[in-house]
Coordinates of C-alpha atoms and ligand atoms in Angstrom, one line a residue:
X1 CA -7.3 17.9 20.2
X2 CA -4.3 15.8 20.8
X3 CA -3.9 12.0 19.4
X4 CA -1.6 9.8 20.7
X5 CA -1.0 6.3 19.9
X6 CA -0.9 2.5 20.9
X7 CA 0.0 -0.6 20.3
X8 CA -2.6 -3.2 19.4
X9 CA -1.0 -5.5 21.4
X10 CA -0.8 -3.5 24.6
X11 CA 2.8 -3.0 25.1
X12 CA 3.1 0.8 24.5
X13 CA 0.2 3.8 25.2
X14 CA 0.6 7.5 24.9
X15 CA 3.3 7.6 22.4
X16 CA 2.9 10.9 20.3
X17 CA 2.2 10.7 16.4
X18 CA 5.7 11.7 15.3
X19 CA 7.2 8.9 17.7
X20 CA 5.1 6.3 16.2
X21 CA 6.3 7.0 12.7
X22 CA 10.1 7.2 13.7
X23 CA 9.3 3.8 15.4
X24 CA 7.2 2.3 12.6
X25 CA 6.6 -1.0 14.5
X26 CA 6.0 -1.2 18.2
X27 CA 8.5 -3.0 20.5
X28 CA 5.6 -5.6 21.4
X29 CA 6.0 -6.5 17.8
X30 CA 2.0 -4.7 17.3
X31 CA 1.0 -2.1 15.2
X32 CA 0.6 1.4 16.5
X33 CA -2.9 2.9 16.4
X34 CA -4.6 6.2 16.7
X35 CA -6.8 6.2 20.3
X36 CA -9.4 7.5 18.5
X37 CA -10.3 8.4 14.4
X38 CA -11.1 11.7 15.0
X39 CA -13.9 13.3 12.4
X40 CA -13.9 15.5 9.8
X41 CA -13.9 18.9 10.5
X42 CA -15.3 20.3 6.8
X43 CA -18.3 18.5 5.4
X44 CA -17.8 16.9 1.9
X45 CA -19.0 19.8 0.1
X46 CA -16.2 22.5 1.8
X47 CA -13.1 19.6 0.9
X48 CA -15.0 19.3 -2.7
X49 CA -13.5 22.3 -3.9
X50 CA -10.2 21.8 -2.8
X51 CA -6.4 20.5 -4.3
X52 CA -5.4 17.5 -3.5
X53 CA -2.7 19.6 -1.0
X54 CA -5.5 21.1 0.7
X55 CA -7.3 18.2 1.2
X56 CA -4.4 15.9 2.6
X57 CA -3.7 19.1 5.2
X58 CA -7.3 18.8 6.2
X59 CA -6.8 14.8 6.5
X60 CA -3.8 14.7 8.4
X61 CA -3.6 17.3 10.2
X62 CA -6.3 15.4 12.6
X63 CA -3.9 12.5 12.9
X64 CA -0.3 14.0 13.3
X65 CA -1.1 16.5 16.1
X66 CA 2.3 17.1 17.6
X67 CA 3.5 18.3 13.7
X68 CA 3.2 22.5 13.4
X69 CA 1.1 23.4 10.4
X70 CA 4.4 25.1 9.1
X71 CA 5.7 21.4 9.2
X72 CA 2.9 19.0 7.9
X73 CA 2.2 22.1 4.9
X74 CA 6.0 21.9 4.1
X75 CA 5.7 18.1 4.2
X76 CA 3.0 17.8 2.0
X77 CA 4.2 20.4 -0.6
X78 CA 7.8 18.8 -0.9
X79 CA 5.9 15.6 -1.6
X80 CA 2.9 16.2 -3.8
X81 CA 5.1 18.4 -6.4
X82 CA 5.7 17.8 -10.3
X83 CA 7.1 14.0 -9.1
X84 CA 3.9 13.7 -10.3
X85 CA 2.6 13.4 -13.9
X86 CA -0.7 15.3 -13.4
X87 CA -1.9 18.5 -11.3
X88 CA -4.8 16.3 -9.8
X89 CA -2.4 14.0 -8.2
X90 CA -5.0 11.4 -8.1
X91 CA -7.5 11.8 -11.2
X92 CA -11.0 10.2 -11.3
X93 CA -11.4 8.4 -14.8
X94 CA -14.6 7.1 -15.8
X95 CA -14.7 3.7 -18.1
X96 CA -17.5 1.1 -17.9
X97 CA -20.1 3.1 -15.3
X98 CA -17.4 2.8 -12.4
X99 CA -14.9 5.4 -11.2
X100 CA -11.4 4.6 -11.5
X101 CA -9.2 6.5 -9.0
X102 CA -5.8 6.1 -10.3
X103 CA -3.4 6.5 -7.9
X104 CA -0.1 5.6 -10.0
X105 CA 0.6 8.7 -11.1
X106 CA 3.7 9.4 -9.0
X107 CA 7.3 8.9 -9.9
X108 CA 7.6 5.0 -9.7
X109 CA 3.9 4.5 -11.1
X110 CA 2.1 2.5 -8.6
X111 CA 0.2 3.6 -5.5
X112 CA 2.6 3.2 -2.8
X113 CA 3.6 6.6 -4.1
X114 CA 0.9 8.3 -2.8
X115 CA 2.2 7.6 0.9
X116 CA 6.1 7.1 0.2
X117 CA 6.2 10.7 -1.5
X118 CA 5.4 11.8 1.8
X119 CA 6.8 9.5 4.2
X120 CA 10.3 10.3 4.0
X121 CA 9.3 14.4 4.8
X122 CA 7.4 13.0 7.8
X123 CA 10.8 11.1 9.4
X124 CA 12.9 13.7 9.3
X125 CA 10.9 16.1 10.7
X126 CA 9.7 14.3 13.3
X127 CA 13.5 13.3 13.8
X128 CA 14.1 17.2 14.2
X129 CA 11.0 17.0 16.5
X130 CA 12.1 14.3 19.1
X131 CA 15.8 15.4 18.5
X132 CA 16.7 12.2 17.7
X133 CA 20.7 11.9 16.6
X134 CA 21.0 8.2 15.0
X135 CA 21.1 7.7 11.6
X136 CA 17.5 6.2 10.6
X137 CA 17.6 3.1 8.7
X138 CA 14.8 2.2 7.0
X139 CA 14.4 -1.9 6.4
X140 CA 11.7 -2.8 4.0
X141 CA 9.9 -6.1 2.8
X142 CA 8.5 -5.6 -1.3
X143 CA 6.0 -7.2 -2.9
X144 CA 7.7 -5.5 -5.7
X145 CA 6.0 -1.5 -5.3
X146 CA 6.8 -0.3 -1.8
X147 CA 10.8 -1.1 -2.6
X148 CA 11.1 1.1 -5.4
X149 CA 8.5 3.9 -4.1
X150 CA 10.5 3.8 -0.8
X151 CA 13.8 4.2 -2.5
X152 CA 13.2 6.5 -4.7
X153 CA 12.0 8.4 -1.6
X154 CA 14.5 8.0 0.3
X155 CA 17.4 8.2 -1.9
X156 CA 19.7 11.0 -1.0
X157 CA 17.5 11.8 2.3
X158 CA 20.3 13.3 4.9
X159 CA 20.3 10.7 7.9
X160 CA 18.5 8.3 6.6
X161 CA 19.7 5.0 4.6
X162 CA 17.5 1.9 3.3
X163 CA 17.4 -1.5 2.4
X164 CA 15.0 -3.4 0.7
X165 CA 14.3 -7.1 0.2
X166 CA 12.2 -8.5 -2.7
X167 CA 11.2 -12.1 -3.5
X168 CA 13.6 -13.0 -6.3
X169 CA 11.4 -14.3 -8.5
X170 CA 8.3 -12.6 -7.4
X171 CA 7.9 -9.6 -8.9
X172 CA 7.8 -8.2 -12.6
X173 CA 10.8 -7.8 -15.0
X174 CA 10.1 -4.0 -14.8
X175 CA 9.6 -3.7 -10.8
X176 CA 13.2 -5.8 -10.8
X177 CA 14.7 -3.6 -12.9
X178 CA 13.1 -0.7 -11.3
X179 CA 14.9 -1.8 -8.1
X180 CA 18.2 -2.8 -9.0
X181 CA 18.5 0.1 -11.0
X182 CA 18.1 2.2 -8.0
X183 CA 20.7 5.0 -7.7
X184 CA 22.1 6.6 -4.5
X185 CA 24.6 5.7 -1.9
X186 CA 22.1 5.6 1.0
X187 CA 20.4 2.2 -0.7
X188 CA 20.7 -1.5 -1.2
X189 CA 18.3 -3.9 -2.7
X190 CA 18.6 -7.5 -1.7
X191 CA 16.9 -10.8 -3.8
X192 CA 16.2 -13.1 -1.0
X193 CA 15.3 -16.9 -1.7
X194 CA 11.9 -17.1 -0.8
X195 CA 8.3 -15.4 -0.9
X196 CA 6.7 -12.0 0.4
X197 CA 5.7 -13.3 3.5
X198 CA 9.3 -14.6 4.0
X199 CA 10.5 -11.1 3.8
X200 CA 8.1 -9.5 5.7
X201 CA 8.3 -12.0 8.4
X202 CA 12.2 -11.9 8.5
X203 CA 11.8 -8.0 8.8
X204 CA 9.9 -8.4 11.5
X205 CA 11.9 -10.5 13.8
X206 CA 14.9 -8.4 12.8
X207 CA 12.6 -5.4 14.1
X208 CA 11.6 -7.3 17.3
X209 CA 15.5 -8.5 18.1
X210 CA 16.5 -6.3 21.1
X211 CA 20.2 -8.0 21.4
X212 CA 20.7 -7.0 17.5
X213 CA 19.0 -3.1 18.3
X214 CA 21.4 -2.6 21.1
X215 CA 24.5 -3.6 18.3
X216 CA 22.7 -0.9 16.1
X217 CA 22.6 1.8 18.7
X218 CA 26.6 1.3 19.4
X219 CA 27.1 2.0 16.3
X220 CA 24.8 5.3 15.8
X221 CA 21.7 3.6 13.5
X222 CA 18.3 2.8 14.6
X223 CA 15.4 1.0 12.4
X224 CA 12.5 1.9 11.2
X225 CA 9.7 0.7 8.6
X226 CA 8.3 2.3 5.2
X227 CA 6.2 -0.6 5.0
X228 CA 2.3 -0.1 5.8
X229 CA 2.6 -1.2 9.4
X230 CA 3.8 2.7 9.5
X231 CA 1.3 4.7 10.7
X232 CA 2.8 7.3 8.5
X233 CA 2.1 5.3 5.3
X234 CA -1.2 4.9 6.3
X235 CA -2.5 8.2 7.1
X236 CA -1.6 10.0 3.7
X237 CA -3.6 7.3 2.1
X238 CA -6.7 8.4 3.5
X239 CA -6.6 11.4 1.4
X240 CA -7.1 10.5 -1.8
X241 CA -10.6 8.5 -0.6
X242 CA -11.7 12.0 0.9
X243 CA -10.2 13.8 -2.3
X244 CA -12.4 11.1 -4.3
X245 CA -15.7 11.7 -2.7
X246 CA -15.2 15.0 -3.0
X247 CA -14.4 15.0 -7.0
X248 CA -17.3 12.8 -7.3
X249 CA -19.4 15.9 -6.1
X250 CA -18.2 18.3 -7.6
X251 CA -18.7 16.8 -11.1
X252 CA -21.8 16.6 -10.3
X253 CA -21.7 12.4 -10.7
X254 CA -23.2 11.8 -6.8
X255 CA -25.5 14.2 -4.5
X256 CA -24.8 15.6 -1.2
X257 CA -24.6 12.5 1.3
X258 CA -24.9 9.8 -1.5
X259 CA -22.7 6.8 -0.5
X260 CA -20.5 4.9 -2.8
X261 CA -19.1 1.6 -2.6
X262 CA -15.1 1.2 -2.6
X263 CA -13.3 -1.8 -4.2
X264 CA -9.7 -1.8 -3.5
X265 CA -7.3 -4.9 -4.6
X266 CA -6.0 -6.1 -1.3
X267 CA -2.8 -7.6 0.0
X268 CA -1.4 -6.3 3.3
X269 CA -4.5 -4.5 4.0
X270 CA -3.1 -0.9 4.0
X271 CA -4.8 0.6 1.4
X272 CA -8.5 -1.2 2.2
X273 CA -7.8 -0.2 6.0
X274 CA -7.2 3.8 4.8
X275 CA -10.4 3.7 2.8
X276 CA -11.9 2.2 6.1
X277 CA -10.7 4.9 8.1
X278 CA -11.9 7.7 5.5
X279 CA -15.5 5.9 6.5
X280 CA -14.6 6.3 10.0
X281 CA -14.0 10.0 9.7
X282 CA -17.3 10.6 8.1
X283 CA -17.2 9.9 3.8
X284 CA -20.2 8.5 2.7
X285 CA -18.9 5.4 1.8
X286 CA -21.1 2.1 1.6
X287 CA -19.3 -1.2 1.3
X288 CA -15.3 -1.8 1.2
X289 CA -15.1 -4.5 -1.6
X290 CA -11.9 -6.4 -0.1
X291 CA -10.8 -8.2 -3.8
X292 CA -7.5 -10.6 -3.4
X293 CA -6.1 -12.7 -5.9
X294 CA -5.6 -16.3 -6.2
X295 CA -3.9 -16.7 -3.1
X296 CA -7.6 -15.2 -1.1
X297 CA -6.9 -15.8 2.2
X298 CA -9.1 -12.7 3.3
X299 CA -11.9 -13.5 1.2
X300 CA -11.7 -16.9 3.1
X301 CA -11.8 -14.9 6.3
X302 CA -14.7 -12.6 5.6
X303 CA -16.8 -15.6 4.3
X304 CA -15.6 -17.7 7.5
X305 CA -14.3 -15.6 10.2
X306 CA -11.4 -17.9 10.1
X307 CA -8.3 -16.6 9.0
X308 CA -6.0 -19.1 7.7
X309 CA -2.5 -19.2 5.9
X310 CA -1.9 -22.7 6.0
X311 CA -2.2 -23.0 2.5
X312 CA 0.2 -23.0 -0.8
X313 CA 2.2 -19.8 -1.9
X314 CA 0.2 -18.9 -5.3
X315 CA 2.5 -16.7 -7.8
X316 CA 0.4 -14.5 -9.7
X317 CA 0.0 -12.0 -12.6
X318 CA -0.9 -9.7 -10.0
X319 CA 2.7 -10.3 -7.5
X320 CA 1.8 -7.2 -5.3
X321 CA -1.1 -9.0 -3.7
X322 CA 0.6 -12.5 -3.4
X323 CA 0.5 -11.8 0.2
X324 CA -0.5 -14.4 3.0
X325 CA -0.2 -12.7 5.9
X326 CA -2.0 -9.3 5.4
X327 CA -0.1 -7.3 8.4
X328 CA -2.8 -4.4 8.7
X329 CA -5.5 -6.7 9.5
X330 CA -3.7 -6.7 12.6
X331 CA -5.5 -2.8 13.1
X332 CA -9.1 -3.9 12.4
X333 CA -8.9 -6.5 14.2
X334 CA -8.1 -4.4 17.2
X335 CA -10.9 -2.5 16.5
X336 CA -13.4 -4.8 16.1
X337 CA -12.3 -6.2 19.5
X338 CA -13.4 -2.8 20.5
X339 CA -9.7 -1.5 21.1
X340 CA -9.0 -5.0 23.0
X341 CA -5.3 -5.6 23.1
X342 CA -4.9 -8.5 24.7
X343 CA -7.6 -10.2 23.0
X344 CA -5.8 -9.0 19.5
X345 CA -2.3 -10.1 20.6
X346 CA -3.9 -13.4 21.9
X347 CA -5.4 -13.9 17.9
X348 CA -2.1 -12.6 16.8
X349 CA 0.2 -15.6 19.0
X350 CA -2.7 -18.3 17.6
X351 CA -1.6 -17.0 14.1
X352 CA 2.4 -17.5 15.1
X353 CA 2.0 -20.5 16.2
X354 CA -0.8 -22.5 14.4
X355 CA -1.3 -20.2 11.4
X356 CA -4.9 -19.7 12.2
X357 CA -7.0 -18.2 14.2
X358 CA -10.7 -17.5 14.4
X359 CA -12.7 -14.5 15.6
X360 CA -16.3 -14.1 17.5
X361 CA -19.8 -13.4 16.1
X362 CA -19.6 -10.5 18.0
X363 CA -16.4 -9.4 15.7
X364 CA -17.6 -10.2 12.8
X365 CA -20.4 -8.2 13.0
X366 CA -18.6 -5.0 13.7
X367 CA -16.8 -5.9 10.6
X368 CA -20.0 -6.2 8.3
X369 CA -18.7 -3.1 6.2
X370 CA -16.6 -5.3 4.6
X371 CA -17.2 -7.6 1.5
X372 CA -14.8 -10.3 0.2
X373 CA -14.3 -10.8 -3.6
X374 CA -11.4 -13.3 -5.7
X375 CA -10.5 -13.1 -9.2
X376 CA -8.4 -15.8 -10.8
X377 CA -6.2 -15.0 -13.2
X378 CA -8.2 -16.0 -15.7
X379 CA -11.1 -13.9 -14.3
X380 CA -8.2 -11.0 -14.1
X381 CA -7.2 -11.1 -17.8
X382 CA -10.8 -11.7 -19.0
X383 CA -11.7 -7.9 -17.4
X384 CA -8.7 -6.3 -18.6
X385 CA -9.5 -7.3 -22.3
X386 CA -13.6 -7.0 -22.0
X387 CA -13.2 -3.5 -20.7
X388 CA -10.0 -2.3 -23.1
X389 CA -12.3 -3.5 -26.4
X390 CA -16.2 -2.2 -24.8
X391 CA -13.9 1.2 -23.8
X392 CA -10.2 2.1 -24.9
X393 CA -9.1 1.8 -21.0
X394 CA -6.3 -0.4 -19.8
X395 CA -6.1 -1.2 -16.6
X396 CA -3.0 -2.9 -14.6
X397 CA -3.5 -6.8 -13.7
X398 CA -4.3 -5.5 -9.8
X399 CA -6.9 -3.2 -10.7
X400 CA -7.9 -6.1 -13.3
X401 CA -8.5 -8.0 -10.2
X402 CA -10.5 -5.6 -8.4
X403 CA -12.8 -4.8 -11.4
X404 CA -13.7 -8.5 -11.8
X405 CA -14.3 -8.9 -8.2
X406 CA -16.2 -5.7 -8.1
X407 CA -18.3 -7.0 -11.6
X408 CA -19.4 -10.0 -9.7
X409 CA -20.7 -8.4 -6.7
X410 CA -22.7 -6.2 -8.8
X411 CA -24.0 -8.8 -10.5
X412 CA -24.8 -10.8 -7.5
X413 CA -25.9 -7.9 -5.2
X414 CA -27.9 -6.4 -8.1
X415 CA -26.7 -3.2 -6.5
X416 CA -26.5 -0.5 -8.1
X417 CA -24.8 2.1 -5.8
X418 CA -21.9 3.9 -7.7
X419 CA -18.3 2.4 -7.1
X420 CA -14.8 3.9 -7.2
X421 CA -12.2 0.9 -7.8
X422 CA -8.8 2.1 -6.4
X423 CA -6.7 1.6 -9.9
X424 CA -3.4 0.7 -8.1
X425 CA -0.5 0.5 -10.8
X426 CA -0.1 1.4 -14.0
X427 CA -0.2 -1.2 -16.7
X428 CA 3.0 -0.4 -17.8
X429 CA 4.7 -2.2 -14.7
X430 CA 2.8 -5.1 -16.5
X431 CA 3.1 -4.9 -19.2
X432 CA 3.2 -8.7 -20.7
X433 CA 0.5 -9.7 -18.3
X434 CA -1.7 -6.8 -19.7
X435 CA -0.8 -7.6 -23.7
X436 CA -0.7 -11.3 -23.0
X437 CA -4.6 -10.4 -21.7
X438 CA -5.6 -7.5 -24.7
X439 CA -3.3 -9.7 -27.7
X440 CA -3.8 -13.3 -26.7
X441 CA -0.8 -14.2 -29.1
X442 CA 3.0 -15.2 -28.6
X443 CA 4.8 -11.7 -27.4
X444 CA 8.2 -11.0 -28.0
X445 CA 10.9 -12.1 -25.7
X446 CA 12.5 -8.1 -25.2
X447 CA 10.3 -6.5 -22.3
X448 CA 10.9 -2.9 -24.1
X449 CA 9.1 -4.6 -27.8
X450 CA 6.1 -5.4 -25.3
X451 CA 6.0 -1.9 -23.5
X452 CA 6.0 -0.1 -27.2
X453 CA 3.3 -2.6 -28.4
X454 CA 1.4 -1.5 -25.2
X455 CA 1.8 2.3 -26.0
X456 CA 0.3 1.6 -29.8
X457 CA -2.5 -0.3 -28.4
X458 CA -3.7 2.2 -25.7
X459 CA -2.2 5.4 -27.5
X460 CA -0.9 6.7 -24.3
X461 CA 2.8 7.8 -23.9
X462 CA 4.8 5.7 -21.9
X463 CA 5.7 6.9 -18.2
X464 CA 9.3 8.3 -17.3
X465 CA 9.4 5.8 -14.9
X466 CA 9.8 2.9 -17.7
X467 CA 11.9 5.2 -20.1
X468 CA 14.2 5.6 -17.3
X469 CA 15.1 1.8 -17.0
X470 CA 15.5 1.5 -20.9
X471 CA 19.2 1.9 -20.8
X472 CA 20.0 2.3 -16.5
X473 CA 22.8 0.7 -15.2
X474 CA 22.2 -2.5 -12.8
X475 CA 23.6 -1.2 -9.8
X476 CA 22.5 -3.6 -7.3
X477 CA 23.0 -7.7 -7.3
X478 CA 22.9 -9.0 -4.0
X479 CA 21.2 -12.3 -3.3
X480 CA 20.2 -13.9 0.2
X481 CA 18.9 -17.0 1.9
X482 CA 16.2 -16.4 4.5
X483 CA 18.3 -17.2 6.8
X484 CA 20.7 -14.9 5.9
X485 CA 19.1 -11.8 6.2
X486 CA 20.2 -10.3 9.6
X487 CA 23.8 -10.8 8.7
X488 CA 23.0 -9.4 5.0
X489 CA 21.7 -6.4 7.1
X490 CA 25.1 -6.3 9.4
X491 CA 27.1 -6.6 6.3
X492 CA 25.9 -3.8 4.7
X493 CA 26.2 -1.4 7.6
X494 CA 29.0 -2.4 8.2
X495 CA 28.5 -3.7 11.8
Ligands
LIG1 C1 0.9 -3.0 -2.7 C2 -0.1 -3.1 -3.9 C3 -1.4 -3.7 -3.7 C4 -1.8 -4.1 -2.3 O1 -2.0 -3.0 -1.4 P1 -2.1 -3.3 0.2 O2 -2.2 -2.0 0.8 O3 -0.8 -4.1 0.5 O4 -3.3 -4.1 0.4 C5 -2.2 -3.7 -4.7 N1 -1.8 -3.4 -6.0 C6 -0.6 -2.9 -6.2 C7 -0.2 -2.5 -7.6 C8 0.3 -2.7 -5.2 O5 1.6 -2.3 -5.4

């Protein structure tokens, strides 16, 4: 069977999977969706005994139907390789009664390496495929994760060249250093002046500016994203939910058909809306826990059914969810229109242009999978050193925020239904949030002192990722106004 895709807002039908990726955002400024979330073809028991390779075939080869098996198999072993730290690619760890899939175990050490291992395989090819001859550049907003993870795939891809902007100021000493660090000629990190949302926002328009596309085609480039409004980031993160489910059974911890409940610490929705879809496709999963930080706009949402960003910019301990505007809400919001595009891109102009909108009974009621949680970061560093003295295990300040969500839902639900909580950094790109949590005295002022201190405490070695930046050479220092990003852009291509 053949999928093709379309925009949520109604502006493009038909296009083929490899097309949507190479496009990343639709011209209408929407998000590209599958027509339909086709089913599994195994049942949970057959994917139970397979790699994580074999299982991401099986997931995605249901999605991206114009690829050749020979293409997506070559994809997917190229990306899922020794880059990672562990053969199960995504291990299930057990600490405290609930499941923690840990999905940092890639080469930058947070989850966006689960999709961005892949992603970059997926371009090309489907470049090869729709014999495109422009060079591809790849513009990307960071909450701090998705900038390295996308440069460290992209870097040194033929035909392909990136540039990422991060909030200066809003992200960790390591992620920073992590990203200006960042070898290869085919990058360039930019600081801008201003949030997430900022960023995103300016990528956006930049994405949607047709006189500034035709100035990129004269010269031989032409965007795309490696943020999560790619379909192509999305898709390989359904995986690792199936993969989970499916390790769950075959330890023996669940029976045939027992559903779980999923917590997943939330900011642009990607990773929630891939645990969605795994649901979709037929994993017995119960409830999607949808845990934010202090800045809970989407717990807001789910409680009210109004979504609202009119509110202050919070800077947290946990800076990859300091997200307002959650772009893949955009996708279930589609589908809980029942694939209604103008109704969608009439929510998504109310959002434009008053910051709000508000959805119908009706809506909210196909979206009744869905819990809200918030953890302060009080809340957040509470978990992390409860858990770390009842068990040994340290979590990241993220995952700290999904366990303390997920801790008072159990505790208000009084159910008991097992629960995987998507474990999406490692604590090393936190470190001084995570010993300011576990030591609760003054740290030292070096960021290296507090990552060794962190290695004594939880007796675990400390990633390659973090060695690496030790003694690396800053190789970027560009800085930005908002304003300034398009000709930032031009500048550095040389337009
Ligand atoms: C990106 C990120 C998140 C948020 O994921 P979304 O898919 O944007 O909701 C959570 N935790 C970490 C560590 C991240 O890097």
């Amino acid at each position: 069977m053949n999928i093709s895709y379309q925009s949520t807002r109604g502006g493009e039908k038909g296009v083929t999977a490899s097309q949507a990726i190479l496009k990343g955002l639709a011209c209408d400024g929407g998000l590209f969706m599958p027509a339909e979330i086709p089913k599994l073809d195994l049942t949970m028991r057959e994917l139970a005994g397979k790699t994580y390779q074999e299982t991401a075939y099986e997931v995605m080869k249901l999605f991206l139907t114009d690829f050749t098996e020979d293409e997506l198999k070559g994809c997917i072993d190229r990306a899922y390789d020794n880059k990672f730290d562990t053969k199960a690619i995504a291990p299930l760890v057990k600490a405290d009664g609930v499941y923690y899939l840990e999905l940092f175990h890639g080469s930058t050490i947070a989850f966006k390496d689960m999709a961005l291992s892949i992603l970059p395989h997926l371009m090309t090819a489907a470049a090869k495929k729709n014999h495109l001859d422009q060079e591809i550049v790849i513009l990307t907003a960071t909450s701090g994760d998705t900038g390295k993870a996308a440069m460290a795939g992209f870097a040194g891809v033929e035909g392909t060249r990136i540039i990422v902007f991060y909030p200066k100021g809003g992200v960790s000493r390591v992620q920073e250093l992590q990203m200006v660090t960042q070898k290869g000629d085919n990058t360039a990190v930019v600081a801008i002046h201003g949030n997430f949302d900022d960023a995103q926002t300016g990528v956006k328009q930049i994405f949607s500016d047709k006189e500034f596309a035709r100035k990129l085609e004269e010269k031989g480039f032409v965007f795309s994203s490696a943020n999560s409004i790619n379909i192509g980031r999305l898709i390989p993160q359904i995986v690792y939910y199936v993969y989970a489910y499916g390790q769950l059974l075959n330890n023996g911890e669940i029976g045939d058909g027992e559903k779980i409940h999923v917590t997943v610490p939330t900011g642009n929705f990607g990773n929630i809306l891939a645990a969605y879809f795994a649901k979709q496709m037929g994993v017995p999963i119960d409830k999607l826990i949808c845990a934010s930080n202090d800045n809970k706009v989407l717990y807001d949402f789910f409680k009210t059914g109004t979504y609202d960003k009119k509110r202050d910019f919070i800077l947290t301990i946990s800076p990859s969810m300091d997200i307002l505007i959650s772009s893949n809400l955009e996708r279930l919001i589609y589908l809980s229109t029942g694939c209604d595009a103008g109704k969608t891109s009439g929510l998504m102009a109310d959002l434009a242009k008053t910051g709000s909108y508000t959805v119908s009974e009706d809506m909210k009621r196909r979206m009744a999978d869905f819990a809200g949680g918030f953890a302060t970061q009080e809340e957040d560093k509470e978990v992390i050193r409860k858990v770390y003295e009842d068990t040994g295990y340290v979590m990241d300040t993220h995952t700290g925020v999904a366990c303390a969500v997920y801790q008072k839902y159990k505790a208000e639900s009084k159910d008991g239904t097992k629960a995987v909580i998507a474990s999406t950094a490692s604590p090393y790109k936190f470190s001084r949030s995570v010993m300011e949590a576990i030591e609760k005295t003054e740290l030292p002022e070096d960021e290296f002192e507090v990552i060794d201190s962190l290695s004594r405490i939880s007796g675990t070695e400390i990633p390659r990722a973090v060695e690496e930046i030790r003694s690396a050479q800053v190789r970027h220092s560009r800085e930005c106004a908002i304003e300034e990003m398009k000709t930032t852009i031009a500048g550095i291509l040389g337009l």
